[in-house]
Every structure is written in C-alpha cells, then in structure tokens.
C-alpha cells in the first residue's frame, strides 16, 4: 500500500532541480503547493512529504516555508551520505536532524541514508550498524539506500560529476547486493534492522530487477520501501502497464512513492530538472497516480472517459483531471509540446 507520497527528490540539489531557472525556488514551491493540494484531494490519508533535502539545509527549508510550500505537506525529509560525500561526520546525524527540527514542527524523515562499499565492504557494514544506532528512535522513518548496486552501464544521475572526481564511482557501490547479484556483508547487518529501517530502491522503466528485489525484501523482513514513479516516464509507450506491474509487485510493503522528473517537452527548458511550464500538469500527474494506486476507498477505480476535459472545475471530491481519459490528456500535452 502507499502510505506516503514524496513531492520531488532532492530539490535543493542541482542534479534534480535547476537553480539557474528557479534561483529562489519559488516555482518549485508552486509545484509543491499544487501537488500537495491535489494529493490531499484524492486521498487525505496519504502522508505528503517534501522531497528530501540534499544537502541538509535549514535555511532552504525556511525559504520553502516563506513560499507557503510547507502548508501543503505533512512531513519533511533529509538525505545524507557522510562517509561518501557530505562534509560532516557520521556521528553528526542526530545533530543534522535537530537542525531541521529546530525550524519546523513537521515530522522529519530520513528518506535516503547510505554508505558505499567503494573503498571496503567492511566500511559499509560498519556504517549501516552505526547509522541504525544513531537514528533509531530519533526519526519516524528511515530508508537505507539501496538494495542493489547501480549497474555501471546505466550511469549515475548527477550534475556534479566534475566536482566529484573519483567519488563519482561511489554511486555504483551503495547497494547491499552487488551488480552480479551476490550479497555483501552489510546485507546480513541490514536484516537485523529490517523491521525498523526501510529500503530506498529506484526501479527503472521495465526494471528487470523488480521481482528479484521483492523476493529479497520479503526474505529480509523489510516492511517499508521508498521508490519512485517518474512523470517523464509516464509519456513512454506502455507506461501504464509498467507502472501497474511495479505497484502491484510492491503491494505487500508500506510504500513511500516519489513523484519527480519533468518531461522534456513540458519543461521551461528541455530537461528533467526543469520546472514545468505549467505546474498544474505535475499536480495532475500526482493526483492521477494517487487515484490509481492509493484511492481513498482502498479500491483502485476503473478509469473511464466521460465528456469532461482539461480545465474542468472539480466536482465533488474528485479533481477535474480525473473526469477524462488519461490518453486524451497525454495526446493533448504531446500535441502542445
């Protein structure tokens, strides 16, 4: 089941949001307000989470509050990798969380924390055990990144590669399971904490690792999973079938689903980090996903094709966008691109 919807991923990181287009994050805040409102209108029981900060920055969060974005979410999130990229020690985790707790009354979730095995697999094992000791009982949700190593051939999604230097390659060693499918020593350590620490695992479009991931998580005793559904991927042929297969496979876990990535043809600039020209289009996508996978009734509705179209005013508890066939909207958006 979907217990939470995260609005974007690492929005204060240029790998995921372009600050050259939106230097004050005012456009991002508009995306959050619209998406948060849309998600709540479909299912008020779904917890809305502001995309995880990376770096952890209380000043950025205050800026979001000034733009009104925090009124549209129920929790805020942070990401940290102190043994790989952050300029603070592993022992500072409670203090970093406290920095955010000091500027908001929203619950603070740690939705990505990890340690790579780039230098030594024993370091990852130590880092996981120490992180669990530092964060357990401090925050209500912790998600370890990640279950699988990222295949080197897939590349890492970053706009920091030049600055990272050789540290770029750490992106490919953050899994508890190697690219060849064999477990690392830290996997057994994670299993000892699986009841309280969830996993964060991105699944690529038609990801061949999906079934294997589900089998591993059930074997480990994982209760919670954070993953994503890409707005950009929703325009690929067969997107609905791919999304359905992913979410049905994950039905036995409490899922935090992340909505992000702007379709190139809908961005201010043609890039997935760009703000949308029409932020309501992103909100519509979020509402569509919640209606499809986490309806308030608990029963996924059949999507029909009434006569109403884009721009229809909301009627009753539903948003206007749900009163017309999604394929018609996709065709209209493609036509306008």
Short mmCIF file of C-alpha atoms in Angstrom, two decimals:
data_model
loop_
_atom_site.label_atom_id
_atom_site.label_comp_id
_atom_site.label_asym_id
_atom_site.label_seq_id
_atom_site.Cartn_x
_atom_site.Cartn_y
_atom_site.Cartn_z
CA UNK A 1 0.00 0.00 0.00
CA UNK A 2 1.06 3.60 -0.49
CA UNK A 3 1.43 5.27 2.90
CA UNK A 4 3.18 8.41 1.68
CA UNK A 5 3.79 10.50 -1.43
CA UNK A 6 7.06 12.40 -1.70
CA UNK A 7 6.95 15.53 -3.83
CA UNK A 8 10.17 15.55 -5.87
CA UNK A 9 13.62 14.26 -4.95
CA UNK A 10 16.48 16.40 -3.59
CA UNK A 11 15.05 19.68 -4.90
CA UNK A 12 17.87 21.76 -3.42
CA UNK A 13 20.42 19.74 -5.40
CA UNK A 14 21.13 20.81 -8.98
CA UNK A 15 21.17 17.17 -10.09
CA UNK A 16 17.40 17.17 -9.56
CA UNK A 17 16.22 20.80 -9.81
CA UNK A 18 17.77 23.55 -11.90
CA UNK A 19 18.56 26.59 -9.68
CA UNK A 20 19.61 28.61 -12.73
CA UNK A 21 15.99 28.61 -13.89
CA UNK A 22 14.46 28.89 -10.42
CA UNK A 23 17.08 30.52 -8.14
CA UNK A 24 14.60 31.36 -5.36
CA UNK A 25 12.78 28.01 -5.60
CA UNK A 26 9.52 29.94 -5.99
CA UNK A 27 8.50 27.82 -8.98
CA UNK A 28 9.35 24.67 -7.07
CA UNK A 29 7.20 25.82 -4.17
CA UNK A 30 4.32 26.32 -6.61
CA UNK A 31 4.78 22.73 -7.80
CA UNK A 32 4.69 21.53 -4.17
CA UNK A 33 1.60 23.52 -3.25
CA UNK A 34 -0.33 22.32 -6.29
CA UNK A 35 0.80 18.70 -5.95
CA UNK A 36 0.20 18.59 -2.21
CA UNK A 37 -3.29 20.00 -2.66
CA UNK A 38 -4.07 17.52 -5.44
CA UNK A 39 -2.82 14.50 -3.46
CA UNK A 40 -4.84 15.53 -0.40
CA UNK A 41 -7.97 16.00 -2.53
CA UNK A 42 -7.73 12.42 -3.79
CA UNK A 43 -6.79 10.73 -0.51
CA UNK A 44 -6.32 12.79 2.68
CA UNK A 45 -4.87 9.72 4.45
CA UNK A 46 -1.71 9.72 2.30
CA UNK A 47 1.17 11.49 4.07
CA UNK A 48 2.66 14.19 1.85
CA UNK A 49 6.44 14.53 2.20
CA UNK A 50 8.57 17.39 0.93
CA UNK A 51 11.33 15.96 -1.26
CA UNK A 52 14.42 15.03 0.74
CA UNK A 53 16.96 17.83 1.18
CA UNK A 54 20.49 17.15 -0.01
CA UNK A 55 22.37 18.95 1.45
CA UNK A 56 20.54 19.22 4.76
CA UNK A 57 19.81 22.94 4.89
CA UNK A 58 17.53 24.65 7.43
CA UNK A 59 17.84 27.95 5.53
CA UNK A 60 16.44 26.33 2.38
CA UNK A 61 13.58 24.88 4.40
CA UNK A 62 12.75 28.30 5.81
CA UNK A 63 12.66 29.60 2.26
CA UNK A 64 10.14 26.91 1.40
CA UNK A 65 8.09 27.95 4.41
CA UNK A 66 8.21 31.55 3.22
CA UNK A 67 6.83 30.47 -0.14
CA UNK A 68 3.96 28.63 1.58
CA UNK A 69 5.11 25.16 0.49
CA UNK A 70 5.11 23.65 3.99
CA UNK A 71 1.37 24.25 4.29
CA UNK A 72 0.91 21.63 1.55
CA UNK A 73 2.95 18.82 3.15
CA UNK A 74 2.74 16.75 6.32
CA UNK A 75 6.44 15.90 6.76
CA UNK A 76 9.84 17.00 5.51
CA UNK A 77 12.75 14.76 4.57
CA UNK A 78 16.54 14.79 4.58
CA UNK A 79 19.20 12.76 2.78
CA UNK A 80 22.75 12.16 3.94
CA UNK A 81 25.86 10.22 2.95
CA UNK A 82 28.50 11.40 5.43
CA UNK A 83 31.03 8.65 4.68
CA UNK A 84 30.90 9.34 0.95
CA UNK A 85 30.04 12.96 0.04
CA UNK A 86 28.87 15.12 2.94
CA UNK A 87 31.29 17.37 4.81
CA UNK A 88 30.21 16.22 8.25
CA UNK A 89 30.98 13.09 10.28
CA UNK A 90 28.74 10.06 10.63
CA UNK A 91 28.30 10.81 14.35
CA UNK A 92 26.63 14.14 13.47
CA UNK A 93 23.42 12.51 12.22
CA UNK A 94 21.32 13.40 15.31
CA UNK A 95 22.62 16.98 15.19
CA UNK A 96 21.78 17.31 11.47
CA UNK A 97 18.23 16.12 12.13
CA UNK A 98 17.98 18.55 15.06
CA UNK A 99 18.93 21.44 12.76
CA UNK A 100 15.76 20.78 10.75
CA UNK A 101 13.58 20.04 13.76
CA UNK A 102 14.58 23.45 15.12
CA UNK A 103 12.96 25.30 12.20
CA UNK A 104 9.77 23.30 11.62
CA UNK A 105 7.09 21.50 13.57
CA UNK A 106 6.70 18.96 10.75
CA UNK A 107 7.99 15.41 11.37
CA UNK A 108 11.45 14.88 9.87
CA UNK A 109 12.03 11.69 7.86
CA UNK A 110 15.41 10.35 6.72
CA UNK A 111 14.43 9.06 3.29
CA UNK A 112 17.94 8.33 1.99
CA UNK A 113 20.94 7.35 4.05
CA UNK A 114 23.69 5.09 2.86
CA UNK A 115 27.33 4.12 2.80
CA UNK A 116 29.11 2.84 -0.28
CA UNK A 117 31.38 -0.19 -0.37
CA UNK A 118 33.67 1.63 -2.84
CA UNK A 119 36.67 1.54 -0.54
CA UNK A 120 35.88 -1.51 1.56
CA UNK A 121 32.75 -3.56 2.14
CA UNK A 122 33.55 -3.62 5.86
CA UNK A 123 33.13 0.17 5.93
CA UNK A 124 29.60 -0.16 4.57
CA UNK A 125 28.78 -2.78 7.19
CA UNK A 126 30.11 -0.56 9.98
CA UNK A 127 28.29 2.48 8.57
CA UNK A 128 24.95 0.71 8.50
CA UNK A 129 25.23 -0.54 12.07
CA UNK A 130 26.35 2.86 13.35
CA UNK A 131 23.65 4.71 11.40
CA UNK A 132 20.97 2.45 12.85
CA UNK A 133 22.23 3.17 16.37
CA UNK A 134 22.32 6.93 15.74
CA UNK A 135 18.91 7.34 14.08
CA UNK A 136 16.64 4.65 15.54
CA UNK A 137 14.06 6.35 17.74
CA UNK A 138 15.18 9.81 16.55
CA UNK A 139 13.02 9.98 13.40
CA UNK A 140 9.80 8.14 12.48
CA UNK A 141 11.04 6.86 9.09
CA UNK A 142 14.49 5.75 7.91
CA UNK A 143 15.20 4.39 4.41
CA UNK A 144 18.55 2.81 3.60
CA UNK A 145 19.88 3.45 0.09
CA UNK A 146 19.93 0.95 -1.51
CA UNK A 147 19.19 -2.73 -2.03
CA UNK A 148 21.06 -3.17 -5.33
CA UNK A 149 24.25 -1.64 -6.67
CA UNK A 150 23.55 0.67 -9.60
CA UNK A 151 24.86 -1.00 -12.76
CA UNK A 152 27.86 0.95 -14.06
CA UNK A 153 26.48 0.78 -17.60
CA UNK A 154 23.35 2.68 -16.50
CA UNK A 155 25.28 5.73 -15.32
CA UNK A 156 24.52 7.87 -12.25
CA UNK A 157 22.08 10.78 -12.32
CA UNK A 158 24.28 13.68 -11.24
CA UNK A 159 25.29 17.14 -12.42
CA UNK A 160 28.27 17.12 -10.02
CA UNK A 161 30.48 14.64 -11.85
CA UNK A 162 33.39 17.03 -12.46
CA UNK A 163 33.39 18.17 -8.83
CA UNK A 164 33.10 14.60 -7.55
CA UNK A 165 36.14 13.30 -9.38
CA UNK A 166 36.75 9.66 -8.47
CA UNK A 167 33.98 9.91 -5.85
CA UNK A 168 31.54 9.70 -8.77
CA UNK A 169 32.14 5.95 -8.80
CA UNK A 170 30.80 5.61 -5.27
CA UNK A 171 27.32 5.91 -6.81
CA UNK A 172 27.73 2.37 -8.15
CA UNK A 173 28.60 0.73 -4.80
CA UNK A 174 25.76 1.83 -2.50
CA UNK A 175 23.77 -1.40 -2.72
CA UNK A 176 23.66 -4.23 -0.23
CA UNK A 177 23.78 -6.61 -3.20
CA UNK A 178 26.47 -6.47 -5.87
CA UNK A 179 25.70 -5.94 -9.55
CA UNK A 180 26.28 -9.66 -10.13
CA UNK A 181 23.50 -10.49 -7.64
CA UNK A 182 25.69 -11.68 -4.77
CA UNK A 183 25.17 -10.24 -1.26
CA UNK A 184 27.65 -8.03 0.54
CA UNK A 185 28.41 -8.46 4.26
CA UNK A 186 26.16 -5.48 5.11
CA UNK A 187 23.09 -7.36 3.88
CA UNK A 188 23.08 -9.55 6.99
CA UNK A 189 23.51 -6.43 9.12
CA UNK A 190 20.54 -4.79 7.42
CA UNK A 191 18.39 -7.89 8.05
CA UNK A 192 18.83 -7.30 11.79
CA UNK A 193 17.23 -3.86 11.39
CA UNK A 194 14.74 -4.51 8.58
CA UNK A 195 11.70 -4.20 10.85
CA UNK A 196 12.53 -0.57 11.65
CA UNK A 197 14.65 0.60 8.69
CA UNK A 198 13.10 0.55 5.24
CA UNK A 199 14.86 0.39 1.90
CA UNK A 200 15.05 3.04 -0.81
CA UNK A 201 15.28 1.48 -4.27
CA UNK A 202 14.71 3.25 -7.56
CA UNK A 203 13.22 0.99 -10.21
CA UNK A 204 13.98 1.98 -13.77
CA UNK A 205 11.36 1.73 -16.50
CA UNK A 206 10.63 -2.01 -17.01
CA UNK A 207 13.35 -2.73 -14.45
CA UNK A 208 14.46 -6.38 -14.79
CA UNK A 209 15.38 -6.45 -11.06
CA UNK A 210 11.84 -5.86 -9.76
CA UNK A 211 10.86 -9.44 -8.97
CA UNK A 212 14.28 -10.20 -7.50
CA UNK A 213 14.00 -7.11 -5.29
CA UNK A 214 10.61 -8.18 -3.98
CA UNK A 215 11.92 -11.66 -3.18
CA UNK A 216 14.94 -10.25 -1.35
CA UNK A 217 12.87 -7.75 0.66
CA UNK A 218 10.43 -10.41 1.80
CA UNK A 219 13.31 -12.68 2.77
CA UNK A 220 14.95 -9.86 4.72
CA UNK A 221 11.76 -8.87 6.52
CA UNK A 222 11.61 -5.36 5.03
CA UNK A 223 8.39 -3.57 5.95
CA UNK A 224 8.78 -0.20 4.23
CA UNK A 225 10.05 0.78 0.81
CA UNK A 226 10.65 4.13 -0.83
CA UNK A 227 10.67 4.18 -4.62
CA UNK A 228 9.58 6.46 -7.43
CA UNK A 229 7.21 6.94 -10.34
CA UNK A 230 8.61 9.26 -12.98
CA UNK A 231 6.39 11.90 -14.54
CA UNK A 232 8.71 11.83 -17.56
CA UNK A 233 8.32 8.04 -17.87
CA UNK A 234 4.53 8.43 -17.98
CA UNK A 235 4.94 9.52 -21.62
CA UNK A 236 6.76 6.36 -22.70
CA UNK A 237 4.84 3.75 -24.69
CA UNK A 238 3.46 1.17 -22.26
CA UNK A 239 3.90 3.45 -19.24
CA UNK A 240 0.66 2.48 -17.52
CA UNK A 241 1.39 -1.23 -17.83
CA UNK A 242 4.89 -0.70 -16.44
CA UNK A 243 3.61 1.40 -13.52
CA UNK A 244 0.86 -1.14 -12.79
CA UNK A 245 3.32 -4.02 -12.72
CA UNK A 246 5.67 -2.15 -10.39
CA UNK A 247 3.00 -1.08 -7.92
CA UNK A 248 1.26 -4.47 -7.90
CA UNK A 249 4.60 -6.18 -7.19
CA UNK A 250 5.13 -3.84 -4.21
CA UNK A 251 1.64 -4.24 -2.77
CA UNK A 252 2.84 -6.10 0.35
CA UNK A 253 5.04 -3.22 1.53
CA UNK A 254 4.26 0.18 3.02
CA UNK A 255 5.42 2.32 0.12
CA UNK A 256 6.57 5.91 0.02
CA UNK A 257 6.32 6.81 -3.66
CA UNK A 258 8.33 9.73 -5.03
CA UNK A 259 6.91 11.80 -7.88
CA UNK A 260 9.54 13.69 -9.90
CA UNK A 261 11.32 14.29 -13.23
CA UNK A 262 9.83 16.78 -15.66
CA UNK A 263 9.09 15.51 -19.20
CA UNK A 264 11.41 17.39 -21.53
CA UNK A 265 8.60 18.68 -23.71
CA UNK A 266 6.76 20.17 -20.72
CA UNK A 267 9.71 21.91 -19.06
CA UNK A 268 10.74 25.55 -19.13
CA UNK A 269 13.94 24.02 -20.50
CA UNK A 270 14.03 20.55 -22.12
CA UNK A 271 15.48 18.71 -19.12
CA UNK A 272 14.08 16.57 -16.31
CA UNK A 273 15.43 19.03 -13.70
CA UNK A 274 13.49 21.94 -15.16
CA UNK A 275 10.36 23.46 -13.66
CA UNK A 276 7.27 22.66 -15.67
CA UNK A 277 5.85 25.42 -17.83
CA UNK A 278 2.50 24.56 -16.23
CA UNK A 279 3.00 23.34 -12.64
CA UNK A 280 -0.60 22.12 -12.56
CA UNK A 281 0.38 19.42 -15.05
CA UNK A 282 2.71 17.95 -12.41
CA UNK A 283 -0.07 18.14 -9.82
CA UNK A 284 -2.36 16.35 -12.26
CA UNK A 285 0.18 13.56 -12.63
CA UNK A 286 0.44 13.18 -8.84
CA UNK A 287 -3.34 13.09 -8.50
CA UNK A 288 -3.62 10.50 -11.28
CA UNK A 289 -1.06 8.24 -9.59
CA UNK A 290 -2.72 8.50 -6.16
CA UNK A 291 -6.15 7.88 -7.66
CA UNK A 292 -4.83 4.84 -9.48
CA UNK A 293 -2.72 3.29 -6.71
CA UNK A 294 -3.99 4.75 -3.43
CA UNK A 295 -7.63 5.80 -3.81
CA UNK A 296 -9.40 6.88 -0.65
CA UNK A 297 -11.79 3.93 -0.97
CA UNK A 298 -8.89 1.50 -0.99
CA UNK A 299 -10.17 0.06 -4.27
CA UNK A 300 -8.45 1.04 -7.49
CA UNK A 301 -11.13 2.50 -9.77
CA UNK A 302 -11.55 1.80 -13.45
CA UNK A 303 -10.54 4.86 -15.48
CA UNK A 304 -13.35 5.84 -17.82
CA UNK A 305 -13.79 8.51 -20.48
CA UNK A 306 -16.56 10.97 -19.59
CA UNK A 307 -17.03 14.04 -21.72
CA UNK A 308 -15.23 16.48 -19.45
CA UNK A 309 -11.73 17.62 -20.43
CA UNK A 310 -8.70 19.52 -19.23
CA UNK A 311 -9.54 22.56 -17.19
CA UNK A 312 -12.83 21.18 -15.92
CA UNK A 313 -13.68 22.51 -12.48
CA UNK A 314 -13.57 19.99 -9.64
CA UNK A 315 -16.88 18.33 -8.92
CA UNK A 316 -17.46 16.77 -5.51
CA UNK A 317 -14.37 15.06 -4.06
CA UNK A 318 -12.75 14.44 -7.45
CA UNK A 319 -10.38 16.67 -9.38
CA UNK A 320 -11.34 17.66 -12.87
CA UNK A 321 -8.41 15.85 -14.41
CA UNK A 322 -9.88 12.51 -13.36
CA UNK A 323 -13.04 13.14 -15.36
CA UNK A 324 -11.41 12.43 -18.70
CA UNK A 325 -9.35 9.69 -20.26
CA UNK A 326 -5.64 9.92 -19.43
CA UNK A 327 -4.70 9.04 -23.00
CA UNK A 328 -6.58 12.12 -24.20
CA UNK A 329 -4.55 14.28 -21.83
CA UNK A 330 -1.28 12.70 -22.94
CA UNK A 331 -2.20 13.29 -26.56
CA UNK A 332 -3.10 16.90 -25.82
CA UNK A 333 0.16 17.50 -23.95
CA UNK A 334 2.20 15.91 -26.74
CA UNK A 335 0.35 17.96 -29.34
CA UNK A 336 1.07 21.18 -27.44
CA UNK A 337 4.75 20.37 -26.98
#
